[in-house]
Every structure is written in C-alpha cells, then in structure tokens.
Amino acid sequence: MITLDRLLNVLGGYGVRLCNRPEARVAWLRSVAVSDADDRHVAGDLLLAIGTGSLAEAVRSAVAATATAVLVRPTLTGTGNQNGDQNGSEPGDGSRSGAKVERQAAGLGDRYGVAVLLADPTVSWSQLAGVVYGLVLESRETASGRGPTDLFALADSLADAIGGAVTIEDRLSRVLAYSRSQQAGDPARLETILARRVPDRLRELFHRQGVLTRLTATDEPVFVPADAEHGLTGRMAVAVRVGRKLLGSVWVTCERPLAGAHRRALADGARTVALHLLRSRASADLERQVESDLVIRLLEGGADAIAVISRLGLAAQPWRVVAVRASTGGERHAALLLAFEQATTGFGWSRPGRSALLGETLYTVLPAEQADAARRWIGALCAELPAQVHVAAGIGAPAEIEELPASRQEADECLALHESRPGGLAPAYDESWDDILLRRLRMAAHTGRTPPRGPVSTLLRHDARHGTHFAATMRAWLGSQGDLTAAAERLGVHPNTVRNRLRKMDELTPLDLGDARQRLAMTIMLAATEDEPHR
C-alpha cells in the first residue's frame, strides 16, 4: 500500500508524469490491475493500460476497473496506440508532440474523473510493472547496498552461462555484486572487488580507451583488450539501462569478444540486472523520502518528536545534527544528491544515523558521541564520493530529542564557518562556540549594527585614513590583559612602540582603560570588526 504521491515521486525519476487531478496524489493505492479486453471484472486502484489502443480506451478501462489512476505508455513511433484519439487511432498520430498528448490525457482524465500518468515511451512495460507491483503490493526494499541480494545469484548464473568471471557495477563504478568463481578472474578484478569500486588507474585506462563513453552511448557490449601492465585480461562490458537512464554495467572476463549465444546471454543478463536495479532504486528512493520526511520533522521541532524518533528506529538518547554541503565546481545539485544517496545507502540498522535533504543541505542525525566520531562519519562519506566533489560540514552540539532544532541551527553555523575557512576539520559547536559567537558579531558589524561613533570607531577611521595600526594595537593590548610585553610580542614590535601608540590613541579619543566595562565593550567591538581569521 502506498499513496499516489509516493509512487509518482519514485516513478518521476524515470519519466512518469501526472497530467491532471493533482488532488489525487493523497489517494492510497492498495491494488494494481492490468487492462484485459476479455475480462470485464478487472479491478484495482491503479490500472496499467497495457495493450490499449488509445488514451480514450485506457481511461475508459480505468473507469470500468474503478481505478483512481491509470498508467499509460505512449509509443515511440507513429503507431497510433494510446495517442489520445477518442475514436480510436490513425497511423501517424503517435508522432504528435508530447505536450499535445499530455493535454489530451488531462482532458480525458478530467472528463472521466481519473488521474492519468504518462510514462516515458523508452521505459518498457516490464520495467514499469516491476516497480509498480513492488511498491504498491510490497512497499519495501528488496536489497545490495539496498539492492537485491539475488544480484549475486544472477552474477553466478551469468558466469556459468558465459564461462567468465562476472562483476556488476553501478554508474559510479562501485561493485554491487560479483560471481563466486575466481578461476577466470585477474588481479584487476580482485583489486576492484576488495576495494568495492574500480581503482582510479583502471577508470583512467577505460576512459582513455573510450570504454566508458561507449557504454554511455550504446547498449551493445564493448570489448576491452588485455593489458598486462594493469593486471587486466580481456573482458566485455555492457551497459545496464532503463530507457535513457544509465544505472550501471556488467563486466565479464573473456580472451576475445563474445559472439553467438554467449553475447546474447550477456545482453539478456544486462536487461535482467536493469530490472533488479530499477526495483531496488525505486524502493530505496521511497525509503529515502520517508526517512527524509521524518528527519525534517525532527529538525523543525514538534510535539511528536519521541514518536518520530521511534519510527526512524533510533533510541531516545542524545544526538548530534551534522550539516553537509557538497559541490563540484560551481554545481551543487548533483553532488548533493550523490552525498544523500551515499549517506542513506544500506539498511537502517547498519547505519549510525538518519539523513534528510532540505534545500541545499544534507542533514544527518548521529549519536551524541565525541565530535571526532562525527568527523569520522564525514570522512567516510567523503571517501565514497568522486574525488572532484568538495564537501563542507558543520557539527551541532549534543542535544536531547526535543533540542534537535537547536542542534541543527548550531550545525548550520558551523557549516558556514567551515565554508569560510576551506580545508581543515569540520568544526563542532561544543568546540567552536567562541568562533561562532565572534562570527555572529562580525555579521552584525557588516550590516551596520555597530555604533558609528565612539573610541573604536574613531581608531578604525584613523587607521583607514592614515595607515596607522591603532585598532590592532588596542586589540593586542586588551587580549594580553594590559601586558605591554605580551602585546608587543603579538604585534612583533618593541614594548615602547605599544606604549607610544597607546599615548597617541588617548590624545585622539578619550580612552578610560581603567574602566572594566569600557574595556569589555571595546573588546567586543574590536572582535566584531576584525576580519574573519583564516586558520
């Protein structure tokens, strides 16, 4: 059982779009039906319009099945099937623009009171049905890193059929499954399996040979010749794709290009892997969204925090919030999605925390151990991302469940601090609260919220006009608690220089350095107007 909204959020990644009746998103889908001209008793909450001749026929079948929604897959060519013609179909109608078909689908759906879902014609009915049945009837993951455990069995079957060692990888060259037989393996394959990803030197080799580019562009198997220098015997690779979307690849060792039955077995195996990965990704996407929604509820606060933490499978104990931003050059979106996918990879019980995407930030709730434990988690996350991805992070202080919104704000401020000081360790609020406070003061100063007149303002204006160092000298003297020698060491000058500067400052503006409150006020304002330090 699943809501139409949840189903659309998953299927939307594969080109499915809702044409009308947005209010139907809240409807629960408990059953699935398939169009059947010979069976008048077909019924279900969601109808798969397989084999219907037009959009009109698909919608009328949905009405007969008492369905809330109907999934329609237009054809790639002008066959006229499901083309929106209410009186049937004519040759060439299938070439109509997608926008026109969508308008016709919306009109028919509104007329008959059925939500119409249009699928990408490049995605097969078998792939669509696999996802729909899995989510509506099971609503659970099947899962290798969240994916199907029988990917390993499939790898073994392919290895037996082809006679080579098989490796199944995702689109980032991370190992999802591999055949148990190592007889036809080579050092490069063993290294890949042990590292759980293709080594960078091999990826560079495949890139130079054009292998990765060809896998992106074609469904035909690609032969990779042997390379003794890289510990590589010959192998063939084939893309695993759903419609236009590349999900991964299948690799099998072989001395020469496969032909005949072996080549067909590899191609068929890739299509089967695509179904498995599609099902796995769909289930994982659904679970990720549910998890993200619950974590956001925790971070925004609410009376049901204890119930939410229980639904997430977490204990009622102190936690920290970690805020992460990832980017590649000036592009954030793709890198952030990769970070979110990695942070939520694996079964819930195998992960220390729970994560959510909110705006341009990845938030993760982690056990409130020492800050270094959170930094190790951040380091492990970075290690799983491509080398070109830049990551900045901030760590909130330990908090009880009801205080997690405050920990989130602390994490946000620590993240901003880390972004202003590239490199180094991610700051934790309980270790860097002083830097956070000073940063708040600097932000207030930058918005003009400091007094325009007074001793400190006078010193700053004099420095700007005459190139003096009065403000820095006063800052050093106050920081050294009035010790001329210590202040001189901070500034790298002689103590007499500090003494002369203090005298000139007193001539420029009244300084009552014997008054503790004035010293405190000057310390705060000088800290607020100091440039952000780079550590």
Short mmCIF file of C-alpha atoms in Angstrom, two decimals:
data_model
loop_
_atom_site.label_atom_id
_atom_site.label_comp_id
_atom_site.label_asym_id
_atom_site.label_seq_id
_atom_site.Cartn_x
_atom_site.Cartn_y
_atom_site.Cartn_z
CA MET A 1 0.00 0.00 0.00
CA ILE A 2 1.32 3.41 -0.99
CA THR A 3 -0.03 6.87 -1.80
CA LEU A 4 -0.12 8.02 -5.40
CA ASP A 5 2.14 10.90 -4.39
CA ARG A 6 4.84 8.48 -3.16
CA LEU A 7 4.56 6.40 -6.30
CA LEU A 8 4.88 9.48 -8.51
CA ASN A 9 7.91 10.71 -6.61
CA VAL A 10 9.66 7.42 -7.39
CA LEU A 11 8.42 6.95 -10.96
CA GLY A 12 9.09 10.60 -11.76
CA GLY A 13 12.77 9.80 -11.88
CA TYR A 14 12.06 7.57 -14.84
CA GLY A 15 9.95 10.00 -16.85
CA VAL A 16 6.45 9.33 -15.48
CA ARG A 17 4.36 12.49 -15.04
CA LEU A 18 0.89 13.25 -13.69
CA CYS A 19 -1.25 15.03 -16.29
CA ASN A 20 -4.26 16.05 -14.20
CA ARG A 21 -6.11 15.81 -10.89
CA PRO A 22 -3.25 16.79 -8.52
CA GLU A 23 -5.67 16.26 -5.63
CA ALA A 24 -5.49 12.52 -6.32
CA ARG A 25 -1.91 12.45 -5.01
CA VAL A 26 -3.20 11.80 -1.48
CA ALA A 27 -5.14 8.69 -2.58
CA TRP A 28 -3.96 5.32 -1.25
CA LEU A 29 -3.16 2.62 -3.81
CA ARG A 30 -3.78 -0.88 -2.45
CA SER A 31 -4.09 -2.90 -5.66
CA VAL A 32 -2.89 -3.00 -9.27
CA ALA A 33 -4.82 -4.16 -12.33
CA VAL A 34 -3.86 -4.76 -15.95
CA SER A 35 -6.12 -4.00 -18.91
CA ASP A 36 -7.74 -7.14 -20.32
CA ALA A 37 -10.32 -6.92 -23.13
CA ASP A 38 -11.54 -10.44 -22.33
CA ASP A 39 -12.11 -9.84 -18.63
CA ARG A 40 -14.81 -7.36 -17.64
CA HIS A 41 -14.18 -7.89 -13.95
CA VAL A 42 -10.71 -6.33 -13.79
CA ALA A 43 -10.49 -4.00 -10.78
CA GLY A 44 -7.75 -2.13 -8.97
CA ASP A 45 -6.72 1.25 -7.60
CA LEU A 46 -4.08 1.65 -10.33
CA LEU A 47 -4.61 0.36 -13.87
CA LEU A 48 -1.67 -0.45 -16.13
CA ALA A 49 -3.05 0.29 -19.62
CA ILE A 50 -1.03 -2.40 -21.39
CA GLY A 51 -2.27 -3.12 -24.92
CA THR A 52 -4.99 -0.47 -25.06
CA GLY A 53 -5.44 1.16 -28.44
CA SER A 54 -5.81 4.79 -27.40
CA LEU A 55 -5.80 7.17 -24.46
CA ALA A 56 -9.58 7.18 -24.51
CA GLU A 57 -9.70 3.41 -24.28
CA ALA A 58 -7.15 3.44 -21.46
CA VAL A 59 -9.18 5.98 -19.45
CA ARG A 60 -12.48 4.14 -20.05
CA SER A 61 -10.82 0.90 -18.92
CA ALA A 62 -9.72 2.67 -15.74
CA VAL A 63 -13.29 3.82 -15.09
CA ALA A 64 -14.55 0.25 -15.59
CA ALA A 65 -11.88 -1.01 -13.18
CA THR A 66 -12.90 1.67 -10.60
CA ALA A 67 -9.28 2.81 -10.65
CA THR A 68 -8.07 6.05 -9.08
CA ALA A 69 -5.32 6.37 -11.67
CA VAL A 70 -4.21 4.86 -14.97
CA LEU A 71 -0.63 4.48 -16.19
CA VAL A 72 -0.30 4.98 -19.96
CA ARG A 73 2.83 4.44 -22.05
CA PRO A 74 2.72 6.26 -25.40
CA THR A 75 4.56 4.61 -28.29
CA LEU A 76 7.88 5.84 -29.68
CA THR A 77 6.69 5.81 -33.29
CA GLY A 78 3.53 6.71 -35.08
CA THR A 79 1.62 3.52 -34.45
CA GLY A 80 -1.37 5.37 -33.10
CA ASN A 81 -1.54 3.38 -29.86
CA GLN A 82 -2.61 5.39 -26.82
CA ASN A 83 -2.47 8.57 -28.85
CA GLY A 84 -5.39 10.35 -27.28
CA ASP A 85 -7.82 9.91 -30.16
CA GLN A 86 -11.17 9.24 -28.55
CA ASN A 87 -12.44 7.44 -31.64
CA GLY A 88 -9.57 5.02 -31.89
CA SER A 89 -6.23 5.65 -33.65
CA GLU A 90 -4.90 6.50 -37.04
CA PRO A 91 -1.41 5.94 -38.44
CA GLY A 92 0.94 8.78 -37.62
CA ASP A 93 -0.94 10.01 -34.55
CA GLY A 94 1.80 8.63 -32.29
CA SER A 95 4.21 11.27 -33.62
CA ARG A 96 2.21 14.08 -32.01
CA SER A 97 4.14 16.26 -29.62
CA GLY A 98 4.37 15.18 -26.01
CA ALA A 99 2.70 18.40 -24.90
CA LYS A 100 -0.34 17.73 -27.08
CA VAL A 101 -0.64 14.15 -25.82
CA GLU A 102 -0.39 15.43 -22.26
CA ARG A 103 -3.18 17.96 -22.84
CA GLN A 104 -5.39 15.27 -24.34
CA ALA A 105 -4.65 12.94 -21.42
CA ALA A 106 -5.53 15.68 -18.95
CA GLY A 107 -8.81 16.45 -20.74
CA LEU A 108 -9.87 12.80 -20.83
CA GLY A 109 -8.86 12.23 -17.23
CA ASP A 110 -10.80 15.26 -16.01
CA ARG A 111 -13.86 14.22 -18.01
CA TYR A 112 -13.95 10.74 -16.51
CA GLY A 113 -12.56 11.59 -13.05
CA VAL A 114 -9.37 9.53 -13.40
CA ALA A 115 -5.78 10.64 -12.78
CA VAL A 116 -3.70 9.92 -15.91
CA LEU A 117 0.00 9.09 -15.57
CA LEU A 118 2.07 9.28 -18.78
CA ALA A 119 5.23 7.16 -18.92
CA ASP A 120 8.39 7.75 -20.94
CA PRO A 121 7.98 5.55 -24.05
CA THR A 122 11.62 4.43 -23.77
CA VAL A 123 10.89 2.64 -20.48
CA SER A 124 9.42 -0.80 -21.07
CA TRP A 125 6.18 -2.08 -19.56
CA SER A 126 8.09 -4.87 -17.81
CA GLN A 127 10.27 -2.29 -16.05
CA LEU A 128 7.32 -0.10 -15.12
CA ALA A 129 5.29 -3.05 -13.87
CA GLY A 130 8.20 -4.31 -11.77
CA VAL A 131 8.42 -1.02 -9.91
CA VAL A 132 4.66 -0.53 -9.54
CA TYR A 133 3.98 -4.01 -8.23
CA GLY A 134 6.94 -3.82 -5.88
CA LEU A 135 5.89 -0.51 -4.36
CA VAL A 136 2.11 -0.89 -4.29
CA LEU A 137 1.91 -4.51 -3.17
CA GLU A 138 5.04 -4.72 -1.05
CA SER A 139 6.17 -1.17 -0.18
CA ARG A 140 9.53 -2.40 0.97
CA GLU A 141 13.08 -2.69 -0.26
CA THR A 142 14.43 -5.90 -1.64
CA ALA A 143 18.04 -5.05 -1.22
CA SER A 144 22.68 -5.00 -2.40
CA GLY A 145 23.70 -1.83 -0.62
CA ARG A 146 19.88 -1.56 -0.59
CA GLY A 147 19.62 -3.68 -3.67
CA PRO A 148 18.54 -7.25 -4.37
CA THR A 149 20.60 -9.97 -2.74
CA ASP A 150 19.94 -12.19 -5.75
CA LEU A 151 22.20 -9.97 -7.87
CA PHE A 152 24.95 -12.30 -6.66
CA ALA A 153 22.95 -15.31 -7.84
CA LEU A 154 22.43 -13.58 -11.17
CA ALA A 155 26.18 -12.93 -11.44
CA ASP A 156 26.81 -16.62 -10.78
CA SER A 157 24.28 -17.65 -13.44
CA LEU A 158 25.88 -15.32 -16.00
CA ALA A 159 29.33 -16.62 -15.15
CA ASP A 160 28.16 -20.22 -15.64
CA ALA A 161 26.46 -19.38 -18.95
CA ILE A 162 29.35 -17.38 -20.40
CA GLY A 163 32.33 -19.06 -18.79
CA GLY A 164 33.94 -15.92 -17.36
CA ALA A 165 34.09 -14.07 -14.03
CA VAL A 166 31.27 -11.51 -13.72
CA THR A 167 31.17 -8.19 -11.91
CA ILE A 168 28.09 -5.95 -11.66
CA GLU A 169 28.74 -2.25 -11.01
CA ASP A 170 26.66 0.87 -10.51
CA ARG A 171 27.03 4.04 -12.60
CA LEU A 172 29.86 5.27 -10.34
CA SER A 173 31.86 2.06 -10.86
CA ARG A 174 31.07 0.75 -7.37
CA VAL A 175 30.74 -3.02 -7.07
CA LEU A 176 27.18 -4.24 -6.45
CA ALA A 177 27.71 -7.98 -6.93
CA TYR A 178 30.16 -10.48 -8.39
CA SER A 179 30.29 -14.16 -9.27
CA ARG A 180 31.82 -16.51 -6.71
CA SER A 181 34.12 -18.26 -9.21
CA GLN A 182 37.58 -16.67 -9.37
CA GLN A 183 39.06 -19.13 -11.89
CA ALA A 184 38.62 -16.75 -14.81
CA GLY A 185 39.44 -13.66 -12.77
CA ASP A 186 42.52 -11.46 -12.88
CA PRO A 187 44.41 -9.13 -10.47
CA ALA A 188 42.44 -6.08 -11.64
CA ARG A 189 39.12 -7.77 -10.84
CA LEU A 190 40.35 -8.91 -7.42
CA GLU A 191 41.53 -5.38 -6.61
CA THR A 192 38.17 -3.98 -7.71
CA ILE A 193 36.22 -6.41 -5.51
CA LEU A 194 38.42 -5.80 -2.45
CA ALA A 195 38.13 -2.02 -2.83
CA ARG A 196 34.39 -2.30 -3.69
CA ARG A 197 34.99 0.06 -6.61
CA VAL A 198 37.05 0.24 -9.79
CA PRO A 199 40.50 1.69 -8.94
CA ASP A 200 41.18 5.17 -10.33
CA ARG A 201 44.03 3.92 -12.55
CA LEU A 202 41.66 1.46 -14.25
CA ARG A 203 38.95 4.10 -14.69
CA GLU A 204 41.54 6.36 -16.32
CA LEU A 205 42.57 3.49 -18.61
CA PHE A 206 38.95 2.78 -19.60
CA HIS A 207 38.39 6.50 -20.15
CA ARG A 208 41.44 6.76 -22.46
CA GLN A 209 40.25 3.71 -24.39
CA GLY A 210 36.80 5.25 -24.80
CA VAL A 211 35.11 2.35 -23.00
CA LEU A 212 33.12 4.48 -20.57
CA THR A 213 31.99 6.83 -23.33
CA ARG A 214 30.78 3.91 -25.46
CA LEU A 215 28.91 2.38 -22.53
CA THR A 216 27.13 5.69 -22.04
CA ALA A 217 26.15 5.89 -25.70
CA THR A 218 25.27 2.32 -26.70
CA ASP A 219 23.53 -0.82 -25.47
CA GLU A 220 25.92 -3.02 -27.46
CA PRO A 221 28.60 -4.95 -25.50
CA VAL A 222 32.06 -3.35 -25.60
CA PHE A 223 35.29 -5.40 -25.69
CA VAL A 224 38.25 -4.28 -23.55
CA PRO A 225 41.57 -5.83 -24.66
CA ALA A 226 44.04 -7.35 -22.20
CA ASP A 227 46.57 -5.05 -20.53
CA ALA A 228 49.26 -6.90 -18.58
CA GLU A 229 50.65 -3.67 -17.11
CA HIS A 230 47.34 -3.09 -15.30
CA GLY A 231 46.76 -6.76 -14.39
CA LEU A 232 43.91 -6.90 -16.86
CA THR A 233 42.85 -9.82 -19.00
CA GLY A 234 40.35 -9.25 -21.80
CA ARG A 235 36.74 -8.55 -20.86
CA MET A 236 33.44 -7.39 -22.24
CA ALA A 237 31.19 -4.78 -20.69
CA VAL A 238 27.59 -3.91 -21.38
CA ALA A 239 25.52 -1.00 -20.12
CA VAL A 240 22.64 -1.55 -17.73
CA ARG A 241 19.98 0.93 -18.74
CA VAL A 242 16.33 1.75 -18.15
CA GLY A 243 15.04 3.80 -21.05
CA ARG A 244 17.66 6.52 -21.46
CA LYS A 245 18.85 6.31 -17.87
CA LEU A 246 22.19 4.56 -17.24
CA LEU A 247 22.09 2.58 -13.98
CA GLY A 248 25.35 0.66 -14.19
CA SER A 249 27.22 -2.01 -16.15
CA VAL A 250 28.01 -5.73 -16.27
CA TRP A 251 31.58 -6.93 -16.87
CA VAL A 252 32.72 -10.45 -17.78
CA THR A 253 36.28 -11.68 -18.35
CA CYS A 254 36.98 -13.22 -21.77
CA GLU A 255 40.01 -13.63 -24.04
CA ARG A 256 38.23 -12.39 -27.17
CA PRO A 257 34.93 -10.63 -27.99
CA LEU A 258 31.90 -12.75 -27.16
CA ALA A 259 29.75 -13.97 -30.01
CA GLY A 260 26.61 -16.01 -30.56
CA ALA A 261 24.88 -17.44 -27.51
CA HIS A 262 27.43 -16.02 -25.08
CA ARG A 263 26.92 -12.48 -26.41
CA ARG A 264 23.13 -12.86 -26.24
CA ALA A 265 23.41 -14.20 -22.67
CA LEU A 266 25.38 -11.08 -21.65
CA ALA A 267 22.83 -8.76 -23.26
CA ASP A 268 19.91 -10.62 -21.67
CA GLY A 269 21.70 -10.57 -18.33
CA ALA A 270 22.09 -6.79 -18.54
CA ARG A 271 18.35 -6.39 -19.09
CA THR A 272 17.62 -8.60 -16.07
CA VAL A 273 20.08 -6.60 -13.96
CA ALA A 274 18.28 -3.42 -15.09
CA LEU A 275 15.01 -4.75 -13.68
CA HIS A 276 16.67 -5.63 -10.39
CA LEU A 277 18.37 -2.25 -10.09
CA LEU A 278 15.24 -0.36 -11.10
CA ARG A 279 13.24 -2.18 -8.43
CA SER A 280 15.97 -1.62 -5.88
CA ARG A 281 16.40 2.06 -6.71
CA ALA A 282 12.66 2.65 -6.66
CA SER A 283 12.29 1.04 -3.25
CA ALA A 284 15.37 2.82 -1.97
CA ASP A 285 14.09 6.17 -3.28
CA LEU A 286 10.79 5.59 -1.49
CA GLU A 287 12.50 4.68 1.77
CA ARG A 288 14.86 7.64 1.45
CA GLN A 289 11.94 10.03 1.07
CA VAL A 290 10.11 8.58 4.06
CA GLU A 291 13.30 8.83 6.12
CA SER A 292 13.96 12.37 4.92
CA ASP A 293 10.43 13.50 5.80
CA LEU A 294 10.73 12.11 9.32
CA VAL A 295 14.16 13.66 9.93
CA ILE A 296 12.88 17.04 8.73
CA ARG A 297 10.03 16.78 11.25
CA LEU A 298 12.61 16.19 13.99
CA LEU A 299 14.74 19.14 12.92
CA GLU A 300 11.80 21.52 12.67
CA GLY A 301 10.51 20.53 16.10
CA GLY A 302 7.14 19.24 17.17
CA ALA A 303 5.22 17.57 19.95
CA ASP A 304 5.61 14.11 18.38
CA ALA A 305 9.43 14.00 18.44
CA ILE A 306 9.53 10.81 20.54
CA ALA A 307 7.17 9.05 18.15
CA VAL A 308 9.18 10.22 15.12
CA ILE A 309 12.49 9.05 16.58
CA SER A 310 10.88 5.66 17.24
CA ARG A 311 9.62 5.41 13.64
CA LEU A 312 13.18 6.08 12.48
CA GLY A 313 14.36 3.13 14.55
CA LEU A 314 16.53 5.31 16.80
CA ALA A 315 16.86 5.28 20.58
CA ALA A 316 15.56 8.05 22.83
CA GLN A 317 19.04 9.37 23.69
CA PRO A 318 21.12 12.50 22.96
CA TRP A 319 22.04 13.07 19.30
CA ARG A 320 24.04 15.49 17.18
CA VAL A 321 22.99 17.11 13.91
CA VAL A 322 25.57 17.21 11.13
CA ALA A 323 25.05 19.63 8.21
CA VAL A 324 26.82 18.87 4.92
CA ARG A 325 27.07 20.67 1.59
CA ALA A 326 28.71 19.11 -1.45
CA SER A 327 29.61 20.70 -4.76
CA THR A 328 31.56 20.07 -7.94
CA GLY A 329 32.94 23.36 -9.19
CA GLY A 330 30.01 25.74 -9.10
CA GLU A 331 27.38 22.96 -9.32
CA ARG A 332 25.75 21.79 -6.09
CA HIS A 333 22.69 19.77 -7.02
CA ALA A 334 24.22 16.61 -8.49
CA ALA A 335 26.96 16.38 -5.86
CA LEU A 336 24.45 16.89 -3.04
CA LEU A 337 22.22 14.11 -4.39
CA LEU A 338 25.23 11.80 -4.55
CA ALA A 339 26.07 12.63 -0.94
CA PHE A 340 22.47 11.97 0.13
CA GLU A 341 22.39 8.66 -1.74
CA GLN A 342 25.63 7.57 -0.08
CA ALA A 343 24.51 8.72 3.39
CA THR A 344 21.34 6.63 3.08
CA THR A 345 22.90 3.56 1.46
CA GLY A 346 22.42 0.33 3.40
CA PHE A 347 19.74 -0.96 5.71
CA GLY A 348 18.72 1.37 8.54
CA TRP A 349 20.07 -0.85 11.27
CA SER A 350 23.51 -0.84 9.61
CA ARG A 351 23.79 2.97 9.63
CA PRO A 352 24.60 5.06 12.71
CA GLY A 353 22.17 7.85 11.87
CA ARG A 354 19.34 9.05 9.65
CA SER A 355 19.50 11.71 6.94
CA ALA A 356 17.38 14.29 5.12
CA LEU A 357 17.76 16.69 2.23
CA LEU A 358 16.49 20.17 2.98
CA GLY A 359 17.22 22.93 0.49
CA GLU A 360 20.91 22.73 -0.44
CA THR A 361 21.95 20.94 2.74
CA LEU A 362 22.20 17.31 3.79
CA TYR A 363 21.33 16.87 7.48
CA THR A 364 22.21 13.71 9.39
CA VAL A 365 21.27 12.88 12.97
CA LEU A 366 24.16 10.96 14.61
CA PRO A 367 24.70 9.58 18.13
CA ALA A 368 25.99 12.27 20.51
CA GLU A 369 29.46 10.80 20.95
CA GLN A 370 32.66 12.84 20.78
CA ALA A 371 32.84 15.23 17.83
CA ASP A 372 35.62 13.10 16.30
CA ALA A 373 33.09 10.29 15.77
CA ALA A 374 31.01 12.66 13.64
CA ARG A 375 34.16 13.72 11.78
CA ARG A 376 34.95 10.08 11.03
CA TRP A 377 31.45 9.70 9.60
CA ILE A 378 32.03 12.78 7.42
CA GLY A 379 35.39 11.36 6.31
CA ALA A 380 33.79 8.03 5.38
CA LEU A 381 31.13 9.88 3.38
CA CYS A 382 33.77 11.88 1.51
CA ALA A 383 35.75 8.71 0.74
CA GLU A 384 32.74 7.26 -1.12
CA LEU A 385 32.25 10.36 -3.28
CA PRO A 386 34.15 11.15 -6.51
CA ALA A 387 37.47 12.89 -5.94
CA GLN A 388 36.30 16.14 -7.58
CA VAL A 389 33.46 16.63 -5.09
CA HIS A 390 34.18 19.27 -2.45
CA VAL A 391 32.49 18.78 0.94
CA ALA A 392 31.98 21.27 3.77
CA ALA A 393 30.36 20.26 7.06
CA GLY A 394 29.34 21.52 10.48
CA ILE A 395 28.55 19.57 13.65
CA GLY A 396 25.96 20.63 16.21
CA ALA A 397 26.39 20.09 19.93
CA PRO A 398 24.84 17.05 21.68
CA ALA A 399 21.11 17.54 22.19
CA GLU A 400 18.12 15.75 23.61
CA ILE A 401 15.47 14.83 21.07
CA GLU A 402 13.39 17.93 21.76
CA GLU A 403 16.51 20.12 21.33
CA LEU A 404 17.44 18.86 17.85
CA PRO A 405 16.19 22.08 16.15
CA ALA A 406 18.81 23.98 18.19
CA SER A 407 21.49 21.45 17.23
CA ARG A 408 20.51 21.95 13.59
CA GLN A 409 21.00 25.72 13.89
CA GLU A 410 24.40 25.10 15.51
CA ALA A 411 25.33 22.72 12.70
CA ASP A 412 24.29 25.35 10.12
CA GLU A 413 26.51 27.95 11.74
CA CYS A 414 29.44 25.54 11.99
CA LEU A 415 28.90 24.67 8.31
CA ALA A 416 29.05 28.37 7.38
CA LEU A 417 32.23 28.66 9.46
CA HIS A 418 33.78 25.70 7.61
CA GLU A 419 32.82 27.17 4.24
CA SER A 420 34.51 30.44 5.18
CA ARG A 421 37.68 28.53 6.12
CA PRO A 422 38.21 25.92 3.38
CA GLY A 423 40.11 22.83 4.41
CA GLY A 424 40.74 21.60 7.91
CA LEU A 425 38.46 19.67 10.22
CA ALA A 426 34.72 20.22 10.30
CA PRO A 427 34.01 22.49 13.30
CA ALA A 428 31.80 21.25 16.14
CA TYR A 429 29.70 23.75 18.08
CA ASP A 430 30.75 22.49 21.50
CA GLU A 431 34.39 23.04 20.49
CA SER A 432 33.97 26.20 18.40
CA TRP A 433 31.18 28.11 20.13
CA ASP A 434 33.54 31.09 20.62
CA ASP A 435 34.26 31.29 16.89
CA ILE A 436 30.52 31.08 16.20
CA LEU A 437 29.81 33.94 18.63
CA LEU A 438 32.51 36.11 17.09
CA ARG A 439 31.21 35.31 13.62
CA ARG A 440 27.73 36.45 14.70
CA LEU A 441 29.27 39.70 15.92
CA ARG A 442 31.10 40.19 12.62
CA MET A 443 27.88 39.59 10.69
CA ALA A 444 26.17 42.24 12.83
CA ALA A 445 29.05 44.64 12.17
CA HIS A 446 28.88 44.04 8.41
CA THR A 447 25.21 45.01 8.39
CA GLY A 448 26.00 48.35 10.05
CA ARG A 449 24.74 47.44 13.50
CA THR A 450 27.81 48.76 15.36
CA PRO A 451 27.98 52.34 16.81
CA PRO A 452 29.24 54.79 14.16
CA ARG A 453 30.84 56.98 16.85
CA GLY A 454 32.93 56.22 19.89
CA PRO A 455 36.55 55.26 20.66
CA VAL A 456 36.76 52.14 18.49
CA SER A 457 35.04 53.79 15.50
CA THR A 458 37.46 56.74 15.80
CA LEU A 459 40.50 54.43 15.85
CA LEU A 460 39.24 52.46 12.83
CA ARG A 461 38.65 55.65 10.80
CA HIS A 462 42.10 56.97 11.69
CA ASP A 463 43.73 53.69 10.60
CA ALA A 464 41.85 53.78 7.31
CA ARG A 465 42.82 57.39 6.55
CA HIS A 466 46.41 57.47 7.81
CA GLY A 467 47.63 53.85 7.62
CA THR A 468 48.19 53.58 11.37
CA HIS A 469 47.73 50.40 13.42
CA PHE A 470 45.82 51.73 16.40
CA ALA A 471 42.93 49.22 16.30
CA ALA A 472 45.28 46.22 16.01
CA THR A 473 47.39 47.59 18.86
CA MET A 474 44.36 48.09 21.11
CA ARG A 475 43.12 44.59 20.23
CA ALA A 476 46.51 43.08 21.17
CA TRP A 477 46.74 45.11 24.40
CA LEU A 478 43.25 44.08 25.52
CA GLY A 479 43.91 40.45 24.52
CA SER A 480 47.07 40.50 26.62
CA GLN A 481 45.14 41.94 29.59
CA GLY A 482 47.23 45.10 29.65
CA ASP A 483 50.64 43.38 29.47
CA LEU A 484 52.78 45.62 27.23
CA THR A 485 55.43 42.96 26.64
CA ALA A 486 52.89 40.29 25.63
CA ALA A 487 51.05 42.76 23.37
CA ALA A 488 54.34 43.72 21.70
CA GLU A 489 55.12 40.05 21.05
CA ARG A 490 51.71 39.60 19.40
CA LEU A 491 52.36 42.59 17.15
CA GLY A 492 56.05 41.87 16.52
CA VAL A 493 57.17 45.29 17.78
CA HIS A 494 59.06 46.75 20.76
CA PRO A 495 57.08 47.38 24.01
CA ASN A 496 57.89 51.10 23.71
CA THR A 497 56.09 51.16 20.36
CA VAL A 498 52.95 49.83 22.04
CA ARG A 499 53.32 52.44 24.80
CA ASN A 500 53.68 55.30 22.29
CA ARG A 501 50.68 54.11 20.25
CA LEU A 502 48.51 53.97 23.39
CA ARG A 503 49.53 57.55 24.23
CA LYS A 504 48.66 58.79 20.73
CA MET A 505 45.32 56.95 20.85
CA ASP A 506 44.47 58.63 24.13
CA GLU A 507 45.22 62.01 22.53
CA LEU A 508 42.96 61.12 19.57
CA THR A 509 39.95 59.92 21.58
CA PRO A 510 39.25 59.58 25.31
CA LEU A 511 40.20 56.05 26.49
CA ASP A 512 39.28 55.10 30.03
CA LEU A 513 41.28 51.85 30.08
CA GLY A 514 40.85 51.60 33.85
CA ASP A 515 37.10 51.02 33.43
CA ALA A 516 36.38 47.29 33.12
CA ARG A 517 33.05 47.84 31.31
CA GLN A 518 34.68 50.10 28.70
CA ARG A 519 37.46 47.56 28.18
CA LEU A 520 34.81 44.83 27.67
CA ALA A 521 32.85 46.99 25.21
CA MET A 522 35.98 47.80 23.21
CA THR A 523 36.97 44.12 23.17
CA ILE A 524 33.57 43.11 21.79
CA MET A 525 33.51 45.83 19.12
CA LEU A 526 37.09 45.16 18.04
CA ALA A 527 36.26 41.45 17.73
CA ALA A 528 33.15 42.29 15.71
CA THR A 529 35.09 44.46 13.26
CA GLU A 530 38.05 42.11 12.87
CA ASP A 531 38.34 40.30 9.56
CA GLU A 532 37.43 36.58 9.53
CA PRO A 533 40.62 34.71 10.53
CA HIS A 534 41.93 32.02 8.17
CA ARG A 535 43.21 29.01 10.02
#
